[in-house]
Tab-separated table of C-alpha atoms and ligand atoms in Angstrom:
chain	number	residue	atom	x	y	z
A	1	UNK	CA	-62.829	-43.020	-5.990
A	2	UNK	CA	-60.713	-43.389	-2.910
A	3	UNK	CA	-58.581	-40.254	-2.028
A	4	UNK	CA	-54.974	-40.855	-1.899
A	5	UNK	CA	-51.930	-38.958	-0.252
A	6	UNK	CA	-49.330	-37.462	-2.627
A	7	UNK	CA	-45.773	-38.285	-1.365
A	8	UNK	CA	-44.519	-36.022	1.418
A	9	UNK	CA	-40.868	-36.596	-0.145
A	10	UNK	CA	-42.172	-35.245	-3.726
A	11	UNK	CA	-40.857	-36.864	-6.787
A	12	UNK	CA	-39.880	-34.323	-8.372
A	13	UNK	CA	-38.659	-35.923	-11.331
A	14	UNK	CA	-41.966	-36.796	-13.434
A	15	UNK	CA	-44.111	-34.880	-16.051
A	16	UNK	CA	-44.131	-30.993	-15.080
A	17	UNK	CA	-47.492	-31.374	-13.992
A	18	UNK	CA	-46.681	-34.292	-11.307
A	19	UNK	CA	-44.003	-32.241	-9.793
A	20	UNK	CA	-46.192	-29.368	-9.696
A	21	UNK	CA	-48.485	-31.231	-7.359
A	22	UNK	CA	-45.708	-32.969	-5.048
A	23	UNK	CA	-44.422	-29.375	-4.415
A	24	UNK	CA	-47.964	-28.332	-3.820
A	25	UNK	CA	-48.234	-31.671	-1.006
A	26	UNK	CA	-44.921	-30.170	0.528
A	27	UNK	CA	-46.373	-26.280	0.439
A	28	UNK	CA	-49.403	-27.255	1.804
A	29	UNK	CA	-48.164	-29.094	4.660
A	30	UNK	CA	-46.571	-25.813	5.800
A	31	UNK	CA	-49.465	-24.777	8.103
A	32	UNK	CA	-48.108	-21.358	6.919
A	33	UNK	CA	-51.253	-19.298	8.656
A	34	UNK	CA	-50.834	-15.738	9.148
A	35	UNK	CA	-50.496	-16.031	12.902
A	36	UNK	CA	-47.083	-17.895	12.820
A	37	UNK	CA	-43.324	-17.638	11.139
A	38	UNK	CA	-42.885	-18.357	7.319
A	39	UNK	CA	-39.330	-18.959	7.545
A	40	UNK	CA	-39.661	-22.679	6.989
A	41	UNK	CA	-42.037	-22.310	3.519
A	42	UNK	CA	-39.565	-19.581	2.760
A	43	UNK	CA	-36.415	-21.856	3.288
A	44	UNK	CA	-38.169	-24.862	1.483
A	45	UNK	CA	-38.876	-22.579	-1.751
A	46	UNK	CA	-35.710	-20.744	-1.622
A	47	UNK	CA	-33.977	-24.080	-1.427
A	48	UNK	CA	-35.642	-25.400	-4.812
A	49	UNK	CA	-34.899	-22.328	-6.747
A	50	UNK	CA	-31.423	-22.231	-5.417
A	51	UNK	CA	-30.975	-25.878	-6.605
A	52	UNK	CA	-32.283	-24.601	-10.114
A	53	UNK	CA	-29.304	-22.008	-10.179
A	54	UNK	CA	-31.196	-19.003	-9.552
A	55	UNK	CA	-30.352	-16.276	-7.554
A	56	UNK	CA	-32.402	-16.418	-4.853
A	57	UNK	CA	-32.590	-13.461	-1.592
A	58	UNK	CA	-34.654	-14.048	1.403
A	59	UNK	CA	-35.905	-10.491	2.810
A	60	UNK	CA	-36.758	-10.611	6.240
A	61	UNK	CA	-39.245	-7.845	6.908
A	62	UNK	CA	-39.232	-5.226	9.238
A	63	UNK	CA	-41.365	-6.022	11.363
A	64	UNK	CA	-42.945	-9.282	11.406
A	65	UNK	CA	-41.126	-12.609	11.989
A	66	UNK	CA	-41.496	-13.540	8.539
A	67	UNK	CA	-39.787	-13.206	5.086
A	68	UNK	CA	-40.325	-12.050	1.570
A	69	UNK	CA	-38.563	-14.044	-1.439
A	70	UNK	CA	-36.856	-12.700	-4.823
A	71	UNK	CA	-35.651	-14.878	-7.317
A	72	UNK	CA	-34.329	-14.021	-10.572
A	73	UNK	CA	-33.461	-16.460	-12.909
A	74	UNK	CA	-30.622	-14.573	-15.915
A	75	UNK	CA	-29.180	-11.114	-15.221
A	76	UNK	CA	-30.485	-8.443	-13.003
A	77	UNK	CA	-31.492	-6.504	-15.492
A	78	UNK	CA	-34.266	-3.806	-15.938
A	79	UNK	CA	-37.732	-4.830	-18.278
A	80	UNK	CA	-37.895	-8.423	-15.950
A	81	UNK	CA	-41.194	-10.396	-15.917
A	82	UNK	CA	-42.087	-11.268	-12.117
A	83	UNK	CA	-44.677	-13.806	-11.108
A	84	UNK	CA	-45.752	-13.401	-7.777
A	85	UNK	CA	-47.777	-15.208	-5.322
A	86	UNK	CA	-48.462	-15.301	-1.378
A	87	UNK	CA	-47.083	-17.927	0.963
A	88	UNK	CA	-49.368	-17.728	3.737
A	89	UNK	CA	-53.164	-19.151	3.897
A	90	UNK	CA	-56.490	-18.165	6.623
A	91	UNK	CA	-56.566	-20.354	9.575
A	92	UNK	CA	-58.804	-23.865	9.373
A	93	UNK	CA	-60.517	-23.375	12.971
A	94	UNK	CA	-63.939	-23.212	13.281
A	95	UNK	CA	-64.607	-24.424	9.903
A	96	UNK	CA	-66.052	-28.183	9.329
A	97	UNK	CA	-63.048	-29.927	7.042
A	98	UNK	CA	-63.773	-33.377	6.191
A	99	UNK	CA	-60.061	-34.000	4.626
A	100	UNK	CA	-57.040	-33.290	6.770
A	101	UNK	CA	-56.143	-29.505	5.356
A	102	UNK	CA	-52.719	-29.837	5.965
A	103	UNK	CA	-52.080	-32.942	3.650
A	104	UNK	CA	-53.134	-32.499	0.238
A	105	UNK	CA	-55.476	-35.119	-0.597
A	106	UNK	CA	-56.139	-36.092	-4.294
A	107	UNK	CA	-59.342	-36.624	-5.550
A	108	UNK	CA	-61.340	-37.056	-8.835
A	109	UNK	CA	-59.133	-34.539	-10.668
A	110	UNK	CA	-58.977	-32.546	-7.726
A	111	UNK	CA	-56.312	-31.373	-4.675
A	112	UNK	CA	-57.736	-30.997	-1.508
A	113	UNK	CA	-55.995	-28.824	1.245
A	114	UNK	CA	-55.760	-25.340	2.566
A	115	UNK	CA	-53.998	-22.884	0.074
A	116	UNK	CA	-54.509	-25.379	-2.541
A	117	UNK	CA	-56.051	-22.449	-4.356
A	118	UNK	CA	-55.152	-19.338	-2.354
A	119	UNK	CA	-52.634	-19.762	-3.723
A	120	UNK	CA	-49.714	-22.048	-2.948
A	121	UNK	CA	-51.098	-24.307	-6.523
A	122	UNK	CA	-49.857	-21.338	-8.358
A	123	UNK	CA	-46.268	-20.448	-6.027
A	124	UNK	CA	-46.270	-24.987	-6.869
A	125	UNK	CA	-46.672	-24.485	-10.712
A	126	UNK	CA	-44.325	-21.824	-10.578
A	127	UNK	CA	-41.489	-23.736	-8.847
A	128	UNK	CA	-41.942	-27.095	-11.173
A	129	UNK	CA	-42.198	-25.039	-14.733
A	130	UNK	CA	-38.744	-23.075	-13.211
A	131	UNK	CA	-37.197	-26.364	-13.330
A	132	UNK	CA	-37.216	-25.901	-17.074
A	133	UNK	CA	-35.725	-22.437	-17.177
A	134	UNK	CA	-32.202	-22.402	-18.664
A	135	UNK	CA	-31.074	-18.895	-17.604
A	136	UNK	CA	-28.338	-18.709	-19.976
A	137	UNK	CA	-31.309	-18.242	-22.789
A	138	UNK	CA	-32.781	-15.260	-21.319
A	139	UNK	CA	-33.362	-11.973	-22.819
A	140	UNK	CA	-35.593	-10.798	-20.239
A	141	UNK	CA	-35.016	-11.632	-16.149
A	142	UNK	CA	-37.564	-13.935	-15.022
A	143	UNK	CA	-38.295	-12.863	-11.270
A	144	UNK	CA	-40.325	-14.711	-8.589
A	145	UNK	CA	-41.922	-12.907	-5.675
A	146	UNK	CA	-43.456	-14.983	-2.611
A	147	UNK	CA	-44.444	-12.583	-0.020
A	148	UNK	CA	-45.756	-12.797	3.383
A	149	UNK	CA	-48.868	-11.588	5.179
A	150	UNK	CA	-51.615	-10.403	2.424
A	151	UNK	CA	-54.274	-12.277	3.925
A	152	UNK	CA	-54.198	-9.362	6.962
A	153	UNK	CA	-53.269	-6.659	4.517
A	154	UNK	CA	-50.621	-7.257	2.016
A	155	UNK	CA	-47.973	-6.132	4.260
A	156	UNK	CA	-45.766	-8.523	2.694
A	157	UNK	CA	-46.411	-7.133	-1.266
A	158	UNK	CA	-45.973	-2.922	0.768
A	159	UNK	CA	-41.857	-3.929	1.864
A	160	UNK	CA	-41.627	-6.207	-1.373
A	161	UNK	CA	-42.285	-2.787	-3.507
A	162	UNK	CA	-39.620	-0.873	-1.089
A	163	UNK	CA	-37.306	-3.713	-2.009
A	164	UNK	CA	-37.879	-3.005	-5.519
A	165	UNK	CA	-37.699	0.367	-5.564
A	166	UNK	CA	-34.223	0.216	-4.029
A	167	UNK	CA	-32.859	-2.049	-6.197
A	168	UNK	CA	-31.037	-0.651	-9.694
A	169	UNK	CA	-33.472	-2.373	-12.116
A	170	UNK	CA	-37.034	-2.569	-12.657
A	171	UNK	CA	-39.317	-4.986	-13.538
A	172	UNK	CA	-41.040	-4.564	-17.013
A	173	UNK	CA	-44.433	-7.052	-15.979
A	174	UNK	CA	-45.869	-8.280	-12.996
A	175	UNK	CA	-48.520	-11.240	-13.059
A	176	UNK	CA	-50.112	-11.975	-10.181
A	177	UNK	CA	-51.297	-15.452	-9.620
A	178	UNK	CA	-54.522	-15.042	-7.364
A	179	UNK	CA	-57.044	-17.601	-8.647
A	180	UNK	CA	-59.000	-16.182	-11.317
A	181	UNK	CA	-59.615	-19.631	-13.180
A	182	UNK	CA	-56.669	-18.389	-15.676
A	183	UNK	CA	-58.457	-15.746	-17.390
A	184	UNK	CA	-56.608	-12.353	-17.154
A	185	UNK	CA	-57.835	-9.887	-14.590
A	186	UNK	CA	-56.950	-6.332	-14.956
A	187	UNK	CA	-59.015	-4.642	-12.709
A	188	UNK	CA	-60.540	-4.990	-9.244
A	189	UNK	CA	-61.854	-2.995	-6.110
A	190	UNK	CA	-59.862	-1.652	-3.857
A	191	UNK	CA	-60.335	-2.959	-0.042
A	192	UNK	CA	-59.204	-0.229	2.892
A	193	UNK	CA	-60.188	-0.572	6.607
A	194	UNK	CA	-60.658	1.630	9.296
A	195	UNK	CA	-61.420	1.408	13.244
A	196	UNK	CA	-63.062	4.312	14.615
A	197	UNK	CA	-63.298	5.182	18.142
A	198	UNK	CA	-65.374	7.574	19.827
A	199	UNK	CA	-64.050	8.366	23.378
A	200	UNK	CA	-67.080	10.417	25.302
A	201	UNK	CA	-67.201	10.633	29.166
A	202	UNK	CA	-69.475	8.076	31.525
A	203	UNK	CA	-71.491	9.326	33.880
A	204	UNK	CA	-75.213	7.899	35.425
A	205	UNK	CA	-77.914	8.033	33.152
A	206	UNK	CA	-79.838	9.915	35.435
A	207	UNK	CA	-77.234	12.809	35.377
A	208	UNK	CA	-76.652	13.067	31.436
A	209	UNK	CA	-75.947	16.552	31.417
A	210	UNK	CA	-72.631	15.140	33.173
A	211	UNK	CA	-71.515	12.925	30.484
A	212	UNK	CA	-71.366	12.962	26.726
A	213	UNK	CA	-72.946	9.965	25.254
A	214	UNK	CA	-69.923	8.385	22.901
A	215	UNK	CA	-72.764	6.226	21.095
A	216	UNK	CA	-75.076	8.658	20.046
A	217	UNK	CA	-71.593	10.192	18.532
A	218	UNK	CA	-70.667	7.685	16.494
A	219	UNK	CA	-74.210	6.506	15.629
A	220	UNK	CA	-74.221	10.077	13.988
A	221	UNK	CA	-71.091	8.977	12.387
A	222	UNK	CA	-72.574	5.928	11.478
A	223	UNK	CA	-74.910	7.847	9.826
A	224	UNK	CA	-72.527	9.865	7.805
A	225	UNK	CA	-70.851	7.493	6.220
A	226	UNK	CA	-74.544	5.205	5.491
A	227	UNK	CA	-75.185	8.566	3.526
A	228	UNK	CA	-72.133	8.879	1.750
A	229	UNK	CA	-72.544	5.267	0.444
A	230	UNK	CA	-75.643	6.319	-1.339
A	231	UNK	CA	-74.186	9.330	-2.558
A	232	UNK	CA	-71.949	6.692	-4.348
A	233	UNK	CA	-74.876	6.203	-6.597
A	234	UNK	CA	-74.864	9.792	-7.857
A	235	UNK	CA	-71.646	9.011	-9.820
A	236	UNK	CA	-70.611	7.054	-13.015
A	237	UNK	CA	-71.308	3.636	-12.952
A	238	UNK	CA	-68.642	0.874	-13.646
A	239	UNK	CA	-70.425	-1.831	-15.002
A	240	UNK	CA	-67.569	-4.413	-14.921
A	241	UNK	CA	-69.022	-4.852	-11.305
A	242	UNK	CA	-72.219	-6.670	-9.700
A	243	UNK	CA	-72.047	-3.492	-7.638
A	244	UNK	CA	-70.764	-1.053	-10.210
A	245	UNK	CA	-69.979	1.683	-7.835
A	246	UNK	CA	-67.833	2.248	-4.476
A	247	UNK	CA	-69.323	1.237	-1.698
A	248	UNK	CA	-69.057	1.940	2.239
A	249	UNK	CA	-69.264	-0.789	4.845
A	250	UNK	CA	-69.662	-0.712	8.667
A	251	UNK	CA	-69.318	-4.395	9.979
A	252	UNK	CA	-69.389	-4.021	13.481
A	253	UNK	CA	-69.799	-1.444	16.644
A	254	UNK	CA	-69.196	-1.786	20.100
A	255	UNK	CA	-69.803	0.365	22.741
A	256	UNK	CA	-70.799	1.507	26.428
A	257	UNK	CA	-70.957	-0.464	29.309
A	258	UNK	CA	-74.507	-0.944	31.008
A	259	UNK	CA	-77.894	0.638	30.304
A	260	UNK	CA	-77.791	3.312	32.658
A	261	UNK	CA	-74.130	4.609	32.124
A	262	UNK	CA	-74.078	7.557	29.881
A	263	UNK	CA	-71.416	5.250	27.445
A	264	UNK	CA	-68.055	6.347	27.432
A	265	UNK	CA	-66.621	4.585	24.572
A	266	UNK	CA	-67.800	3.268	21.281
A	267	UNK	CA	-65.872	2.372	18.721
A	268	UNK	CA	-66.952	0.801	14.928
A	269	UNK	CA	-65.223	-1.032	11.536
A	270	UNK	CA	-66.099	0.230	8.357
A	271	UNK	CA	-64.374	-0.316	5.190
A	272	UNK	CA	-64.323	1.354	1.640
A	273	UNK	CA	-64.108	-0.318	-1.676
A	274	UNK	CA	-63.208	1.968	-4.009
A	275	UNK	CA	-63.436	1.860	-8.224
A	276	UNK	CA	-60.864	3.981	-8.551
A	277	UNK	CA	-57.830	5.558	-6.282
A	278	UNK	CA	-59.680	9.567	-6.530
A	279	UNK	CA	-62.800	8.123	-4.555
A	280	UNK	CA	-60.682	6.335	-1.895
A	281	UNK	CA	-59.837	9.914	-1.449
A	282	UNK	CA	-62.700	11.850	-1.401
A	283	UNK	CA	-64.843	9.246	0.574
A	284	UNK	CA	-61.877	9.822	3.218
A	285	UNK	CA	-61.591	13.500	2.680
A	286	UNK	CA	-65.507	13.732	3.201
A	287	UNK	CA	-65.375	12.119	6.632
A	288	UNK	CA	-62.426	13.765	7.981
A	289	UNK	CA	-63.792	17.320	7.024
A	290	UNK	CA	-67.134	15.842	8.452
A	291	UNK	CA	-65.274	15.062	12.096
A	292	UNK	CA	-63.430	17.923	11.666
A	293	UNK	CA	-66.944	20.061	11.781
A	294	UNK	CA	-68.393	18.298	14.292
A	295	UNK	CA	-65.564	19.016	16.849
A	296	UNK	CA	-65.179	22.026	16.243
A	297	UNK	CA	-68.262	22.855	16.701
A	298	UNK	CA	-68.720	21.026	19.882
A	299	UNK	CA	-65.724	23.123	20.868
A	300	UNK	CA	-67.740	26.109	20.236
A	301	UNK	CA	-70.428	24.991	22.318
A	302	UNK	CA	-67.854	25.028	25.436
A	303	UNK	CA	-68.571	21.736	26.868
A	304	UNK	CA	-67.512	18.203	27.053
A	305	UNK	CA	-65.470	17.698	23.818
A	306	UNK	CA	-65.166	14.016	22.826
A	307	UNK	CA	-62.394	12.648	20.857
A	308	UNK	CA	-62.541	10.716	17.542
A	309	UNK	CA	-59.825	8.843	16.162
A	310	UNK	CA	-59.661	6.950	12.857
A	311	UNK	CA	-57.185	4.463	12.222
A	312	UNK	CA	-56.280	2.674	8.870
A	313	UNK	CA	-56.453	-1.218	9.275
A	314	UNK	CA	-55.544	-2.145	5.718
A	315	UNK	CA	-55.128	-0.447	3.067
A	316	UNK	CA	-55.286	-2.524	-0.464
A	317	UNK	CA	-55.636	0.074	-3.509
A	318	UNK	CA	-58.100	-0.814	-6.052
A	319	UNK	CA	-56.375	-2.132	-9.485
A	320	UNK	CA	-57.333	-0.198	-12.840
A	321	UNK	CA	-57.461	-1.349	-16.175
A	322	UNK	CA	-55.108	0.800	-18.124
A	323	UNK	CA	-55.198	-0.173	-21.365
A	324	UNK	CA	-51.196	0.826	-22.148
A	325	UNK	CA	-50.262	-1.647	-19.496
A	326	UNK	CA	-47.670	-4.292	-21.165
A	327	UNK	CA	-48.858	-6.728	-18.602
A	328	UNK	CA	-52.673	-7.596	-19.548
A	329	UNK	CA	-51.382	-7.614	-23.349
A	330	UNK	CA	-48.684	-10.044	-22.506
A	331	UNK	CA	-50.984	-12.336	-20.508
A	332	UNK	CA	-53.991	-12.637	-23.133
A	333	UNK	CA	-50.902	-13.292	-25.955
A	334	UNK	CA	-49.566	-16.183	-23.993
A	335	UNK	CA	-53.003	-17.826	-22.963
A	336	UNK	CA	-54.849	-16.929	-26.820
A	337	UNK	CA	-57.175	-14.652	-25.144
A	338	UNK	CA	-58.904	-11.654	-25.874
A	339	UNK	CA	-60.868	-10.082	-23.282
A	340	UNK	CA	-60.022	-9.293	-19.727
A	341	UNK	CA	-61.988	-9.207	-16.819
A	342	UNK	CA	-63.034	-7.728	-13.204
A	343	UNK	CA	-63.066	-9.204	-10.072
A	344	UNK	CA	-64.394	-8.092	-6.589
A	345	UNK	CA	-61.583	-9.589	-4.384
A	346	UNK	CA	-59.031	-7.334	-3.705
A	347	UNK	CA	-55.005	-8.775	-4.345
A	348	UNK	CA	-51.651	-7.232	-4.208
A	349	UNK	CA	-51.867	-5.903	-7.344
A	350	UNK	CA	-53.312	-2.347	-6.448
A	351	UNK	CA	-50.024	-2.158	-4.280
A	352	UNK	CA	-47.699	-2.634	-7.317
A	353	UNK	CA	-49.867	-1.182	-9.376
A	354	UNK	CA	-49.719	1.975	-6.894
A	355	UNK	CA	-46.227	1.824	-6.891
A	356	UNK	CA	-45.996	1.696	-10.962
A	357	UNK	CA	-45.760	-1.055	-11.824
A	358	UNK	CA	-47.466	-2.519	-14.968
A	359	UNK	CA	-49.541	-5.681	-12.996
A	360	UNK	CA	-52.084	-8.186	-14.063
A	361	UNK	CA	-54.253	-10.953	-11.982
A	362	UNK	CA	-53.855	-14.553	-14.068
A	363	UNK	CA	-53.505	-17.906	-11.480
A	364	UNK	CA	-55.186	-21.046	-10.856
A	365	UNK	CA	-58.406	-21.927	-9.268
A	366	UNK	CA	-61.788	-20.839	-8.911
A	367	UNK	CA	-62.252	-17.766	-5.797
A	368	UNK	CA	-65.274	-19.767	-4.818
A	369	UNK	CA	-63.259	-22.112	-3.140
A	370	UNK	CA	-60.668	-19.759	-1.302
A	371	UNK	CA	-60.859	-19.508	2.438
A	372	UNK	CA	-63.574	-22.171	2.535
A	373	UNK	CA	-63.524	-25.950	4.306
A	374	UNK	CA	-62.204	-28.499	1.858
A	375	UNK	CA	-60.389	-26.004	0.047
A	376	UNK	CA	-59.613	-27.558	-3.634
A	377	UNK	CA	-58.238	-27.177	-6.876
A	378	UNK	CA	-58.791	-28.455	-9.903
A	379	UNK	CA	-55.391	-30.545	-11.344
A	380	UNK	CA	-56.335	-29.334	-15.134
A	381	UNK	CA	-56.555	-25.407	-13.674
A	382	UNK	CA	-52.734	-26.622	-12.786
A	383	UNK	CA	-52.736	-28.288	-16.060
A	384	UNK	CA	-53.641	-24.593	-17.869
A	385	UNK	CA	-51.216	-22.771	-15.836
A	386	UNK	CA	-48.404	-25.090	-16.230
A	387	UNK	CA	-48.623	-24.051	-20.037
A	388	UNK	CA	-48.989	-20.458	-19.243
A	389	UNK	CA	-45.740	-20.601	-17.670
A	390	UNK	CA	-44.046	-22.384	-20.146
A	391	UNK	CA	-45.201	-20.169	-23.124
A	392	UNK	CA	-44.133	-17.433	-20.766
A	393	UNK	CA	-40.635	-18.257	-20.506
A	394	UNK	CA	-40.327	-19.307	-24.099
A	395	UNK	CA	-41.439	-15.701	-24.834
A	396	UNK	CA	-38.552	-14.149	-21.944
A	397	UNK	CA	-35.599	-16.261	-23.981
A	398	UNK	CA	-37.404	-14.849	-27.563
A	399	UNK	CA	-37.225	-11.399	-25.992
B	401	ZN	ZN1	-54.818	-14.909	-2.060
C-alpha cells in the first residue's frame, strides 16, 4: 500500500475517528521537542477547545518558555474528571526515520510520525470526541490538561498540580493517557535522578600525598550505592514487575584529567526506581548518612577534605495501586475491564498521585514504539480510545 499524507488543513467535519487523525496530522507537525517553545501547539489546541465553548486558560510556567493548558468543559466545580496528556515529544536526530516524522504518514492501519504515540494520538482523540461534549448536560466538569516538558522531568505536570491546588475546586479523577494499549494502568516505578560530583584536589601523581584522588572517592561511592541495589533484594518482592524490586542505576562517570594527575574532579549519574515512595526515601537517606560518615571522618583525619554534592535531576514518584482510588474503578467500568496492570515507564501520574489526586494510566498505543524511528500508531488503538472517551462523557452528563 502506498502511504498517503493526511490533510494539513484537517477536515474536521467527518466520523469522530477521521477528525481524530487530521488533528493528530496538525499536532504532529508541531515539531514540539523539548528544546523549543510550545506556545504554538498550545495556541492551536486552545483554539479548538475554545471553538467548542469551553473554557479554556493557557498557564505560562514559571520558568520555561512554554505553557500548560486547562480546559473545563460545564461548571468549575469540585469531583471533575481530567484527561491529561503531554504536548511535547524526544528529538528525531540521530535516529534513522524512513517517513518524514513531522508529517503524519498513513499506512496499513497505521499513523506514522513522532508523538504519534507519545502521546499527541491521545491529546488528538481527546480534542475530536470534545467536539461532542454538550456542556450544558454535565453533572460532573470534564477537564483537559496538556502540559509541557515531561519528557525531561514532568516539570510541566509539578506547576500543573500548583495550579490545581490553588484553584477552589478539585478534581474527583485523573486519567492519564500515556500509551498503555488501553488497558488501565494503576501502578508503575518511580524514576528520580541524581548527578553527583566529587570535587578532590589535583596534584602530580608522583606527589599523591599532595592531592586527594576525587575518583577513588566516588568509585567508593560507586560502590555504595552497587551495594545498596542488592540490598534491594533483601525486601518484599512486587511481582507486578520483570524486576520486582527497586533498583539503583549508575549510567555514566566522568572524571580526572590525564594519567598522572592525582584527578581533581569526578562526577557520576545514577538513578533510583523505586516500588514505593518509603524506599525512594530510605535509598536516599542511606546515601546521605553514608556521605555524611565519610566526611566527617575525613575531617577527623585533618587533611584534605573533598566535597560531595548530590543534585536531584528529576524526580518522577512511583504510582501505587490503591485499591480505594475512584479512578482505576472508573476506567475498567467504561472500557468492560477487570484487571489492571503495571508498567515500568514512569508518567506524570506519581506527581498527581503525590499531590492526591486519585490518577490512572489508560491511552493509546503500544510503549514499544515511543521514542523510537518511525514512531506509529495503530488507527484502531485510536479507534478503542475514541469509545473510551465517549462512554466517558456519557457517564460525566449521567453523574
Ligand atoms: Zn509520554
Amino acid at each position: 500500500m502506498s502511504p498517503s499524507k493526511t490533510s494539513p488543513a484537517g477536515n474536521q467535519t467527518g466520523e469522530p475517528i477521521e477528525m481524530a487523525i487530521d488533528i493528530l496530522g496538525r499536532l504532529v507537525a508541531f515539531e514540539s521537542v523539548t528544546s523549543v517553545s510550545n506556545r504554538e501547539a498550545i495556541a492551536y489546541i486552545a483554539d479548538h477547545f475554545d471553538r467548542l465553548g469551553a473554557s479554556v486558560r493557557r498557564l505560562p510556567s514559571r520558568g520555561a518558555d512554554k505553557e500548560n493548558l486547562w480546559v473545563t468543559f460545564g461548571e468549575a466545580a469540585a469531583e471533575g474528571v481530567v484527561l491529561s496528556g503531554h504536548i511535547d515529544v524526544v528529538p528525531v536526530t540521530g535516529q534513522d526515520w524512513t517517513r518524514p516524522p513531522f508529517t503524519l504518514t498513513r499506512e496499513a492501519g497505521r499513523l506514522y510520525g513522532r508523538g504519534t504515540t507519545d502521546m499527541k494520538g491521545f491529546i488528538a482523540c481527546v480534542m475530536a470526541a470534545a467536539s461532542r461534549i454538550d456542556p450544558t448536560t454535565l453533572s460532573r466538569p470534564i477537564h483537559v490538561a496538556i502540559t509541557f516538558d515531561e519528557e525531561v522531568g514532568c516539570i510541566g505536570a509539578r506547576e500543573l498540580v500548583d495550579f490545581m491546588e490553588d484553584e477552589t475546586f478539585r478534581p474527583g479523577v485523573i486519567v492519564v493517557g500515556e500509551p498503555t494499549g488501553m488497558a488501565v494502568v494503576d501502578r508503575h516505578k518511580g524514576s528520580v535522578g541524581f548527578t553527583t560530583e566529587v570535587v578532590g584536589r589535583s596534584s602530580h601523581s608522583s606527589q599523591v600525598h599532595l592531592g586527594f584522588n576525587a575518583i577513588e572517592l566516588a568509585a567508593e561511592l560507586v560502590g555504595f550505592l552497587v551495594k545498596l541495589g542488592i540490598d534491594q533484594k533483601l525486601g518484599a518482592p512486587d511481582p507486578h514487575f520483570p524486576y520486582p524490586f527497586p533498583s539503583i542505576n549508575v549510567g555514566t562517570i566522568h572524571g580526572g584529567q590525564v594519567r598522572n594527575i592525582v584527578a581533581p574532579t569526578c562526577a557520576f549519574d545514577w538513578e533510583i526506581r523505586p516500588v514505593l515512595p518509603s524506599q525512594l526515601t530510605a535509598i536516599r537517606h542511606a546515601f546521605d548518612v553514608h556521605v555524611e560518615d565519610r566526611i566527617a571522618s575525613l575531617r577527623r583525619d585533618g587533611g584534605f577534605v573533598p566535597t560531595i554534592e548530590t543534585r536531584c535531576i528529576y524526580d518522577t514518584p512511583p504510582l501505587v495501586a490503591d485499591p480505594q482510588s475512584e479512578a482505576a474503578g472508573l476506567a475498567l467500568k467504561l472500557l468492560e475491564r477487570n484487571a489492571t496492570m503495571a508498567v515500568s515507564y514512569g508518567t506524570e501520574a506519581g506527581i498527581y498521585q503525590e499531590a492526591g489526586h486519585a490518577v490512572a494510566v489508560c491511552g493509546p498505543g503500544d510503549i514499544q514504539q515511543a521514542h523510537t524511528p518511525d514512531e506509529w500508531i495503530a488507527i484502531d488503538q485510536l479507534e478503542d480510545c475514541m469509545i473510551f472517551l465517549r462512554r466517558l462523557i456519557e457517564y460525566c452528563a449521567r453523574g
